[in-house]
Amino acid sequence: MYSRALHTTSAPAAVGPYSQAIAVSDVRQMVFCSGQIPLGPDGALIQDVAQATRACMKQLNAVLGASGLSLRHVVRCTIYLVDMKDFAKVNEAYAEFFEGTPPARACVEVRALPKGAAVEIDAIAAA
């Protein structure tokens, strides 16, 4: 698979750890991950939003691992936040999971998430 980040000065620059777009060619496999909420190994909801973000990302990596892929194959994520005031904390934790060029991404505020979670993250990966 070949992927590259796209950037244009004709659109606003990224305001977080993401790329304006990712172009992918020669794809042999795509994986569409369902959203992950931050449940600990005991099934309890993780309350701290930075730790919750890390849990979501680790869970996505595990789901991708079931197909032989990892977070390095992610080309697109969506982050759902109950409170946009958590945006900076989520960005900081999220950035820990992508070396080099981060994937394209959207971040939206929602009224509520399952089980009272503060954050949910889904992903699309390609190899």
mmCIF file of N, CA, C and O in Angstrom, residues 2 4 7 10 15 18 24 28 59 70 81 90:
data_model
loop_
_atom_site.group_PDB
_atom_site.id
_atom_site.type_symbol
_atom_site.label_atom_id
_atom_site.label_comp_id
_atom_site.label_asym_id
_atom_site.label_seq_id
_atom_site.Cartn_x
_atom_site.Cartn_y
_atom_site.Cartn_z
ATOM 1 N N TYR A 2 0.460 2.202 -0.730
ATOM 2 C CA TYR A 2 1.142 3.490 -0.752
ATOM 3 C C TYR A 2 0.172 4.529 -0.219
ATOM 4 O O TYR A 2 -0.973 4.610 -0.671
ATOM 5 N N ARG A 4 -0.038 8.751 1.267
ATOM 6 C CA ARG A 4 0.670 10.010 1.470
ATOM 7 C C ARG A 4 -0.317 11.051 1.966
ATOM 8 O O ARG A 4 -1.511 11.009 1.665
ATOM 9 N N HIS A 7 -1.869 18.115 1.462
ATOM 10 C CA HIS A 7 -1.950 19.405 2.142
ATOM 11 C C HIS A 7 -2.123 20.495 1.095
ATOM 12 O O HIS A 7 -1.445 20.491 0.070
ATOM 13 N N SER A 10 -5.083 26.157 0.346
ATOM 14 C CA SER A 10 -6.415 26.650 0.000
ATOM 15 C C SER A 10 -7.488 26.206 0.992
ATOM 16 O O SER A 10 -8.647 26.544 0.847
ATOM 17 N N VAL A 15 -5.711 21.753 13.021
ATOM 18 C CA VAL A 15 -5.627 22.375 14.343
ATOM 19 C C VAL A 15 -5.381 21.321 15.423
ATOM 20 O O VAL A 15 -5.663 21.546 16.589
ATOM 21 N N TYR A 18 -3.595 15.693 13.094
ATOM 22 C CA TYR A 18 -4.225 15.016 11.973
ATOM 23 C C TYR A 18 -3.792 15.679 10.683
ATOM 24 O O TYR A 18 -3.237 16.764 10.676
ATOM 25 N N VAL A 24 -4.576 7.102 -0.626
ATOM 26 C CA VAL A 24 -4.162 5.700 -0.534
ATOM 27 C C VAL A 24 -4.295 5.070 -1.912
ATOM 28 O O VAL A 24 -5.303 5.245 -2.593
ATOM 29 N N ARG A 28 -5.087 -3.506 -0.675
ATOM 30 C CA ARG A 28 -5.495 -4.900 -0.749
ATOM 31 C C ARG A 28 -6.454 -5.264 0.364
ATOM 32 O O ARG A 28 -7.154 -6.257 0.294
ATOM 33 N N GLN A 59 -7.600 -0.080 22.295
ATOM 34 C CA GLN A 59 -8.631 -1.016 21.855
ATOM 35 C C GLN A 59 -8.708 -1.059 20.330
ATOM 36 O O GLN A 59 -8.847 -2.133 19.741
ATOM 37 N N SER A 70 -2.439 -2.568 12.211
ATOM 38 C CA SER A 70 -2.198 -1.832 13.453
ATOM 39 C C SER A 70 -2.555 -0.367 13.215
ATOM 40 O O SER A 70 -2.976 0.014 12.121
ATOM 41 N N LEU A 81 -16.838 13.586 21.139
ATOM 42 C CA LEU A 81 -16.656 14.121 22.486
ATOM 43 C C LEU A 81 -17.982 14.625 23.033
ATOM 44 O O LEU A 81 -18.739 15.278 22.318
ATOM 45 N N VAL A 90 -7.643 15.482 24.726
ATOM 46 C CA VAL A 90 -7.813 14.354 23.814
ATOM 47 C C VAL A 90 -6.747 14.406 22.720
ATOM 48 O O VAL A 90 -6.122 13.395 22.402
#
